[in-house]
Amino acid sequence: MPSSPHRALRALLALCTAAGLASVAVPTASASPGSGPTAVVTMGDSYISGEAGRWLGNSLTNSGSRNGTDRAWTGSAYDPSRVYGTTAGGCHRSDTAEVKSAGPIASSLVNLACSGATTDNVFRAAQGGLSYKGEAPQADQLAAVAASHDVELIALSIGGNDLGFADIIATCAKDYIVWYSYCHDDQQAEVDARIDGVMADVGRSVDEIRAVMTGAGYASSDYRIVLQSYPSPLPRAAENRYAESGWSRTNTGGCPFWNADSDWARDSLVPQLANRLKGVAAAKGVQFMDLRDALQGREVCAKASRQVTSTAPASGTTSEWARWIDSQSTQGLVQESMHPNAYGQQALGRCLALVHARPTGNHSCRNTAGSGPSGMYLTAG
């Protein structure tokens, strides 16, 4: 990739200083948009903001530290701000969010994503974008970052809320717990009716990010956009450790879904969305990171993982990497359900770091069975 004008300027300054020409008149760093410390920025919704980062696996113990799974436990009470900071109860930007778990890939790791955000919350206000949870549209926030930093990469996760992911999950769970009926047939029809419009808005989100960067003085070669898909928090029916009959999936596992609906979500809905997002990335000329298999074997109720108990401590190699559905609301907030937990976010952070080191091509990020979050690896795709 060609060097950006901003990087070239810094190289010139270094050369002048080394040659004893420090008095040569050159623009100061603050006078050039995009100069300053390097930055990687994440934008979008809850899957990249850090929702559910409070949790290290899932435990049936409802008191104290919940067998070490609840990072909000102070020793005497629960303080979610220990994990989410000032965004507790709002955007839920956790300290283990994808960009915060990526390691030292840039001088500044900036998380603009917000739990519950839709594409309308990404667009610039001047282009019809909407403020959300007391914050300006994310593209407008990006403009400030682009002016004060040298932004190298922008990762975007968006479209799930436009498509109604939360409603789909709620409907499927209710159909299992209350109605004893399947959800996949009617929900597939809903998805098919919405998805073209959602993808158009995802594409517009990419356009809005590009417009901001151009307005801040960046050339297209100065930075990258990585559009990413969503990991499945649910296993296939054959990989679920709890029987379909009875109440174990609801009261023990926190995965109240029928086999047919689980298979639909894992092998139809998540791939459908990933494939369509990949198409948007191709049409817009940006990189794509496929996360559909990132939690394979680490999903809620997966046979290859286990819950945390007093004798089986939380561990990135054995615990679940996604937050269960707490149907009784005995632990934390319901909005954390079905999101990558702290382990899952550490894994996605590793994916981001790996993609950061690959400036071209599309990549699929997967985990290594029996390894922790550091065992993530990329395959072409």
Short mmCIF file of C-alpha atoms in Angstrom, two decimals:
data_model
loop_
_atom_site.label_atom_id
_atom_site.label_comp_id
_atom_site.label_asym_id
_atom_site.label_seq_id
_atom_site.Cartn_x
_atom_site.Cartn_y
_atom_site.Cartn_z
CA MET A 1 0.00 0.00 0.00
CA PRO A 2 1.45 3.43 -0.91
CA SER A 3 2.45 5.63 2.01
CA SER A 4 -0.11 8.24 2.98
CA PRO A 5 0.73 11.96 2.72
CA HIS A 6 0.58 12.13 6.50
CA ARG A 7 3.09 9.33 6.96
CA ALA A 8 5.29 10.86 4.27
CA LEU A 9 5.24 14.17 6.15
CA ARG A 10 6.42 12.50 9.33
CA ALA A 11 9.20 10.74 7.41
CA LEU A 12 10.29 14.09 5.96
CA LEU A 13 10.38 15.66 9.42
CA ALA A 14 12.52 12.80 10.70
CA LEU A 15 14.88 13.11 7.72
CA CYS A 16 15.23 16.87 8.16
CA THR A 17 16.00 16.48 11.85
CA ALA A 18 18.60 13.79 11.17
CA ALA A 19 20.28 16.04 8.58
CA GLY A 20 20.39 19.03 10.89
CA LEU A 21 17.64 20.80 8.98
CA ALA A 22 15.09 21.00 11.75
CA SER A 23 14.63 24.70 11.05
CA VAL A 24 13.12 23.96 7.61
CA ALA A 25 9.59 25.33 7.56
CA VAL A 26 7.06 22.47 7.39
CA PRO A 27 3.44 22.23 8.50
CA THR A 28 2.90 21.23 12.10
CA ALA A 29 1.13 17.95 12.86
CA SER A 30 -1.94 19.68 14.21
CA ALA A 31 -2.42 21.58 10.96
CA SER A 32 -2.98 18.47 8.85
CA PRO A 33 -6.12 16.30 9.24
CA GLY A 34 -5.11 12.71 9.79
CA SER A 35 -1.82 13.50 11.46
CA GLY A 36 -1.14 12.69 15.07
CA PRO A 37 -1.21 9.28 16.75
CA THR A 38 -2.28 6.28 14.69
CA ALA A 39 -5.76 4.95 15.36
CA VAL A 40 -7.96 1.94 14.70
CA VAL A 41 -11.67 2.72 15.02
CA THR A 42 -14.68 0.44 15.48
CA MET A 43 -18.18 1.53 14.54
CA GLY A 44 -21.63 -0.02 14.55
CA ASP A 45 -23.70 -2.07 16.96
CA SER A 46 -23.57 -4.26 20.06
CA TYR A 47 -21.53 -7.06 18.51
CA ILE A 48 -18.56 -4.72 18.21
CA SER A 49 -19.32 -2.21 21.00
CA GLY A 50 -18.69 -4.82 23.69
CA GLU A 51 -22.17 -5.81 24.88
CA ALA A 52 -21.92 -8.73 27.38
CA GLY A 53 -18.26 -8.05 28.11
CA ARG A 54 -19.22 -8.17 31.78
CA TRP A 55 -19.24 -11.97 31.73
CA LEU A 56 -16.56 -14.67 31.80
CA GLY A 57 -18.70 -17.64 30.81
CA ASN A 58 -22.09 -18.55 32.31
CA SER A 59 -22.84 -19.84 35.82
CA LEU A 60 -26.06 -20.91 37.51
CA THR A 61 -24.90 -19.37 40.79
CA ASN A 62 -26.87 -16.15 41.29
CA SER A 63 -24.96 -14.63 44.20
CA GLY A 64 -21.58 -13.02 44.78
CA SER A 65 -19.20 -13.23 41.86
CA ARG A 66 -21.33 -15.96 40.26
CA ASN A 67 -18.39 -18.36 40.47
CA GLY A 68 -16.08 -15.73 39.04
CA THR A 69 -18.11 -15.07 35.90
CA ASP A 70 -19.38 -11.60 36.89
CA ARG A 71 -16.69 -8.98 36.36
CA ALA A 72 -18.98 -6.31 37.83
CA TRP A 73 -18.74 -7.84 41.31
CA THR A 74 -16.94 -5.51 43.71
CA GLY A 75 -16.85 -7.90 46.64
CA SER A 76 -19.99 -6.43 48.15
CA ALA A 77 -22.14 -5.22 45.24
CA TYR A 78 -22.39 -5.11 41.45
CA ASP A 79 -20.98 -2.16 39.53
CA PRO A 80 -21.32 -2.57 35.73
CA SER A 81 -19.26 0.59 35.22
CA ARG A 82 -16.20 -1.51 36.14
CA VAL A 83 -16.68 -3.08 32.70
CA TYR A 84 -18.68 -0.56 30.66
CA GLY A 85 -17.40 2.68 32.18
CA THR A 86 -19.69 5.65 31.64
CA THR A 87 -21.62 3.72 28.98
CA ALA A 88 -23.06 1.23 31.49
CA GLY A 89 -26.77 0.83 30.80
CA GLY A 90 -26.32 2.54 27.43
CA CYS A 91 -23.90 1.89 24.58
CA HIS A 92 -22.16 -0.81 26.64
CA ARG A 93 -18.65 -0.23 25.34
CA SER A 94 -16.79 -2.78 27.41
CA ASP A 95 -13.14 -2.89 28.35
CA THR A 96 -12.88 -6.16 26.40
CA ALA A 97 -14.64 -4.89 23.26
CA GLU A 98 -13.13 -6.06 19.97
CA VAL A 99 -10.86 -3.06 19.43
CA LYS A 100 -9.79 -3.01 23.08
CA SER A 101 -8.83 -6.69 22.88
CA ALA A 102 -6.83 -6.37 19.67
CA GLY A 103 -3.56 -5.51 21.36
CA PRO A 104 -1.19 -2.65 20.45
CA ILE A 105 -2.15 -2.42 16.78
CA ALA A 106 -2.28 1.40 16.92
CA SER A 107 -1.50 4.22 19.33
CA SER A 108 -5.21 4.82 19.91
CA LEU A 109 -7.97 2.21 19.91
CA VAL A 110 -11.25 4.07 19.48
CA ASN A 111 -14.66 2.47 20.03
CA LEU A 112 -17.55 4.52 18.60
CA ALA A 113 -20.00 1.59 18.38
CA CYS A 114 -23.16 1.53 20.46
CA SER A 115 -25.36 -1.35 21.54
CA GLY A 116 -28.68 -1.18 19.72
CA ALA A 117 -27.42 1.07 16.92
CA THR A 118 -28.84 0.86 13.42
CA THR A 119 -27.52 2.28 10.17
CA ASP A 120 -29.44 5.50 10.88
CA ASN A 121 -27.13 6.01 13.85
CA VAL A 122 -24.07 5.73 11.62
CA PHE A 123 -25.05 8.24 8.92
CA ARG A 124 -23.96 11.86 9.36
CA ALA A 125 -26.59 14.14 10.84
CA ALA A 126 -26.36 16.34 7.75
CA GLN A 127 -27.39 13.31 5.71
CA GLY A 128 -30.32 12.29 7.90
CA GLY A 129 -28.38 10.39 10.54
CA LEU A 130 -29.85 10.18 14.02
CA SER A 131 -28.32 10.70 17.42
CA TYR A 132 -28.60 7.71 19.75
CA LYS A 133 -28.40 7.32 23.51
CA GLY A 134 -27.34 10.92 23.88
CA GLU A 135 -24.54 10.72 21.32
CA ALA A 136 -24.10 12.24 17.88
CA PRO A 137 -24.25 9.94 14.85
CA GLN A 138 -21.15 7.77 14.65
CA ALA A 139 -19.95 9.23 11.33
CA ASP A 140 -19.91 12.69 12.92
CA GLN A 141 -17.91 11.30 15.84
CA LEU A 142 -15.53 9.71 13.33
CA ALA A 143 -14.89 13.14 11.78
CA ALA A 144 -13.39 14.37 15.05
CA VAL A 145 -11.20 11.28 15.37
CA ALA A 146 -10.03 11.57 11.76
CA ALA A 147 -8.99 15.18 12.33
CA SER A 148 -6.93 14.45 15.43
CA HIS A 149 -5.49 11.03 14.54
CA ASP A 150 -3.96 9.13 11.67
CA VAL A 151 -6.76 6.61 11.20
CA GLU A 152 -5.44 3.42 9.64
CA LEU A 153 -8.41 1.06 9.83
CA ILE A 154 -12.14 1.33 10.51
CA ALA A 155 -14.02 -1.87 11.39
CA LEU A 156 -17.79 -1.79 10.93
CA SER A 157 -20.44 -4.16 12.31
CA ILE A 158 -23.94 -3.01 11.36
CA GLY A 159 -27.23 -4.30 9.96
CA GLY A 160 -28.28 -6.78 12.64
CA ASN A 161 -30.58 -4.34 14.43
CA ASP A 162 -31.99 -3.07 11.13
CA LEU A 163 -32.86 -6.69 10.37
CA GLY A 164 -34.44 -7.17 13.80
CA PHE A 165 -32.03 -9.67 15.36
CA ALA A 166 -33.27 -9.04 18.90
CA ASP A 167 -36.89 -9.52 17.86
CA ILE A 168 -36.01 -12.74 16.04
CA ILE A 169 -34.28 -14.14 19.13
CA ALA A 170 -37.17 -13.09 21.39
CA THR A 171 -39.74 -14.63 19.05
CA CYS A 172 -37.86 -17.92 18.76
CA ALA A 173 -37.38 -18.16 22.52
CA LYS A 174 -41.03 -17.41 23.18
CA ASP A 175 -42.08 -20.00 20.62
CA TYR A 176 -40.07 -22.58 22.56
CA ILE A 177 -41.03 -21.55 26.09
CA VAL A 178 -44.64 -20.46 25.61
CA TRP A 179 -46.16 -21.49 22.30
CA TYR A 180 -44.43 -24.80 21.57
CA SER A 181 -44.15 -23.81 17.93
CA TYR A 182 -41.35 -23.13 15.46
CA CYS A 183 -40.16 -19.64 14.54
CA HIS A 184 -37.91 -20.26 11.54
CA ASP A 185 -40.64 -20.34 8.90
CA ASP A 186 -42.32 -17.01 9.63
CA GLN A 187 -39.04 -15.33 10.67
CA GLN A 188 -37.35 -16.34 7.44
CA ALA A 189 -40.12 -14.62 5.54
CA GLU A 190 -39.57 -11.48 7.63
CA VAL A 191 -35.83 -11.55 6.96
CA ASP A 192 -36.32 -12.04 3.22
CA ALA A 193 -38.69 -9.08 3.12
CA ARG A 194 -36.22 -6.76 4.85
CA ILE A 195 -32.76 -7.83 3.82
CA ASP A 196 -32.45 -5.98 0.49
CA GLY A 197 -33.24 -2.66 2.17
CA VAL A 198 -30.93 -3.42 5.07
CA MET A 199 -28.03 -4.20 2.75
CA ALA A 200 -28.61 -0.95 0.86
CA ASP A 201 -28.34 0.93 4.16
CA VAL A 202 -25.19 -0.98 5.13
CA GLY A 203 -23.69 0.09 1.81
CA ARG A 204 -24.71 3.66 2.52
CA SER A 205 -22.98 3.40 5.92
CA VAL A 206 -19.75 2.57 4.10
CA ASP A 207 -20.32 5.55 1.80
CA GLU A 208 -20.86 7.82 4.81
CA ILE A 209 -17.59 6.68 6.39
CA ARG A 210 -15.76 7.32 3.13
CA ALA A 211 -17.30 10.78 2.83
CA VAL A 212 -16.10 11.67 6.33
CA MET A 213 -12.59 10.47 5.63
CA THR A 214 -12.44 12.34 2.33
CA GLY A 215 -13.67 15.48 4.05
CA ALA A 216 -10.89 15.08 6.62
CA GLY A 217 -8.28 15.09 3.87
CA TYR A 218 -7.63 11.37 3.53
CA ALA A 219 -6.98 9.65 0.23
CA SER A 220 -8.55 6.24 -0.30
CA SER A 221 -5.12 4.63 0.11
CA ASP A 222 -4.56 6.23 3.51
CA TYR A 223 -6.89 3.91 5.44
CA ARG A 224 -8.93 0.72 5.22
CA ILE A 225 -12.53 -0.17 5.96
CA VAL A 226 -13.28 -3.70 7.17
CA LEU A 227 -16.92 -4.76 7.12
CA GLN A 228 -17.54 -7.74 9.37
CA SER A 229 -20.35 -10.25 9.75
CA TYR A 230 -21.87 -11.78 12.89
CA PRO A 231 -20.87 -14.91 14.82
CA SER A 232 -23.56 -17.41 15.75
CA PRO A 233 -24.17 -17.53 19.53
CA LEU A 234 -26.14 -20.79 19.11
CA PRO A 235 -24.87 -24.28 18.22
CA ARG A 236 -26.43 -26.66 15.75
CA ALA A 237 -28.96 -29.05 17.27
CA ALA A 238 -26.53 -31.99 17.05
CA GLU A 239 -23.94 -29.95 18.98
CA ASN A 240 -26.28 -28.94 21.84
CA ARG A 241 -25.53 -30.69 25.13
CA TYR A 242 -29.13 -30.45 26.37
CA ALA A 243 -32.10 -32.48 25.18
CA GLU A 244 -34.76 -30.71 23.14
CA SER A 245 -37.53 -31.94 25.48
CA GLY A 246 -37.97 -30.81 29.05
CA TRP A 247 -36.79 -27.55 30.63
CA SER A 248 -33.03 -27.98 30.67
CA ARG A 249 -32.45 -25.69 27.68
CA THR A 250 -34.47 -22.96 29.38
CA ASN A 251 -33.62 -23.27 33.06
CA THR A 252 -30.13 -24.78 32.91
CA GLY A 253 -28.53 -23.97 29.58
CA GLY A 254 -30.11 -20.62 28.75
CA CYS A 255 -30.67 -21.65 25.13
CA PRO A 256 -34.47 -22.05 24.78
CA PHE A 257 -34.72 -22.96 21.10
CA TRP A 258 -36.08 -25.90 19.16
CA ASN A 259 -33.67 -28.04 17.16
CA ALA A 260 -35.14 -26.91 13.86
CA ASP A 261 -34.88 -23.26 14.86
CA SER A 262 -31.30 -23.70 16.13
CA ASP A 263 -30.26 -25.29 12.85
CA TRP A 264 -31.99 -22.53 10.90
CA ALA A 265 -30.24 -19.79 12.88
CA ARG A 266 -26.80 -21.44 12.70
CA ASP A 267 -26.83 -22.75 9.14
CA SER A 268 -29.27 -20.48 7.32
CA LEU A 269 -29.81 -17.08 8.96
CA VAL A 270 -26.21 -16.34 10.04
CA PRO A 271 -24.74 -17.52 6.68
CA GLN A 272 -27.39 -15.62 4.72
CA LEU A 273 -26.49 -12.38 6.49
CA ALA A 274 -22.76 -13.06 6.17
CA ASN A 275 -23.02 -13.75 2.45
CA ARG A 276 -25.05 -10.63 1.83
CA LEU A 277 -22.61 -8.49 3.85
CA LYS A 278 -19.76 -9.98 1.85
CA GLY A 279 -21.58 -8.85 -1.28
CA VAL A 280 -21.83 -5.30 0.07
CA ALA A 281 -18.11 -5.32 0.88
CA ALA A 282 -17.31 -6.42 -2.67
CA ALA A 283 -19.60 -3.80 -4.21
CA LYS A 284 -18.05 -1.03 -2.09
CA GLY A 285 -14.45 -2.17 -2.50
CA VAL A 286 -13.76 -2.77 1.19
CA GLN A 287 -12.36 -5.75 3.06
CA PHE A 288 -14.66 -8.35 4.58
CA MET A 289 -14.14 -10.33 7.79
CA ASP A 290 -16.40 -13.36 8.07
CA LEU A 291 -17.16 -14.22 11.69
CA ARG A 292 -19.92 -16.79 11.15
CA ASP A 293 -17.79 -19.62 12.59
CA ALA A 294 -15.83 -17.61 15.16
CA LEU A 295 -17.70 -19.12 18.13
CA GLN A 296 -17.94 -22.67 16.77
CA GLY A 297 -17.97 -25.06 19.74
CA ARG A 298 -17.99 -22.12 22.18
CA GLU A 299 -21.65 -21.18 21.74
CA VAL A 300 -24.24 -21.22 24.51
CA CYS A 301 -25.07 -24.88 25.31
CA ALA A 302 -22.39 -26.26 22.96
CA LYS A 303 -21.21 -29.78 23.79
CA ALA A 304 -17.58 -28.70 23.45
CA SER A 305 -17.93 -26.10 26.24
CA ARG A 306 -19.27 -26.10 29.77
CA GLN A 307 -20.79 -23.82 32.36
CA VAL A 308 -18.71 -22.40 35.18
CA THR A 309 -19.17 -23.99 38.62
CA SER A 310 -17.40 -23.91 41.97
CA THR A 311 -15.25 -26.81 40.78
CA ALA A 312 -14.96 -25.82 37.10
CA PRO A 313 -13.59 -22.26 37.07
CA ALA A 314 -14.01 -19.77 34.25
CA SER A 315 -11.55 -20.46 31.46
CA GLY A 316 -11.14 -19.32 27.88
CA THR A 317 -10.40 -22.90 26.89
CA THR A 318 -13.48 -24.54 28.42
CA SER A 319 -16.16 -21.91 29.13
CA GLU A 320 -18.82 -20.64 26.75
CA TRP A 321 -17.88 -17.54 24.76
CA ALA A 322 -21.42 -16.14 24.43
CA ARG A 323 -23.93 -14.86 26.96
CA TRP A 324 -26.92 -17.07 27.59
CA ILE A 325 -30.55 -15.96 27.78
CA ASP A 326 -31.28 -15.31 31.45
CA SER A 327 -35.03 -15.81 31.17
CA GLN A 328 -35.52 -15.05 34.87
CA SER A 329 -33.45 -11.83 34.74
CA THR A 330 -31.49 -12.93 37.80
CA GLN A 331 -28.11 -11.82 36.46
CA GLY A 332 -27.38 -8.52 34.72
CA LEU A 333 -29.42 -7.13 31.85
CA VAL A 334 -31.45 -9.07 29.31
CA GLN A 335 -29.91 -6.96 26.52
CA GLU A 336 -26.60 -8.78 27.08
CA SER A 337 -28.15 -12.07 25.92
CA MET A 338 -26.78 -13.85 22.83
CA HIS A 339 -23.70 -11.62 22.52
CA PRO A 340 -20.01 -12.58 22.68
CA ASN A 341 -18.94 -12.37 26.32
CA ALA A 342 -15.49 -11.29 27.53
CA TYR A 343 -13.88 -14.43 26.11
CA GLY A 344 -15.73 -14.05 22.82
CA GLN A 345 -14.70 -10.41 22.57
CA GLN A 346 -11.09 -11.27 23.26
CA ALA A 347 -11.32 -13.77 20.42
CA LEU A 348 -12.83 -11.19 18.05
CA GLY A 349 -10.12 -8.75 19.10
CA ARG A 350 -7.55 -11.30 18.01
CA CYS A 351 -9.39 -11.56 14.68
CA LEU A 352 -9.17 -7.80 14.25
CA ALA A 353 -5.45 -7.84 15.00
CA LEU A 354 -4.91 -10.58 12.42
CA VAL A 355 -6.87 -8.68 9.76
CA HIS A 356 -5.02 -5.49 10.63
CA ALA A 357 -1.85 -7.30 9.57
CA ARG A 358 -3.46 -8.36 6.26
CA PRO A 359 -4.00 -5.20 4.21
CA THR A 360 -5.76 -6.96 1.32
CA GLY A 361 -8.27 -9.72 0.73
CA ASN A 362 -11.27 -11.15 2.52
CA HIS A 363 -10.77 -13.38 5.53
CA SER A 364 -12.73 -15.79 7.70
CA CYS A 365 -11.78 -15.94 11.38
CA ARG A 366 -12.09 -19.21 13.30
CA ASN A 367 -11.07 -20.63 16.66
CA THR A 368 -8.81 -23.55 17.42
CA ALA A 369 -10.58 -26.30 19.35
CA GLY A 370 -9.22 -26.58 22.88
CA SER A 371 -7.41 -23.24 22.72
CA GLY A 372 -8.32 -19.91 24.26
CA PRO A 373 -9.05 -16.62 22.46
CA SER A 374 -5.41 -16.32 21.37
CA GLY A 375 -5.90 -19.38 19.16
CA MET A 376 -7.96 -17.55 16.54
CA TYR A 377 -6.72 -17.84 12.97
CA LEU A 378 -7.64 -16.60 9.50
CA THR A 379 -8.50 -18.49 6.35
CA ALA A 380 -9.02 -16.96 2.92
CA GLY A 381 -12.57 -16.02 2.18
#
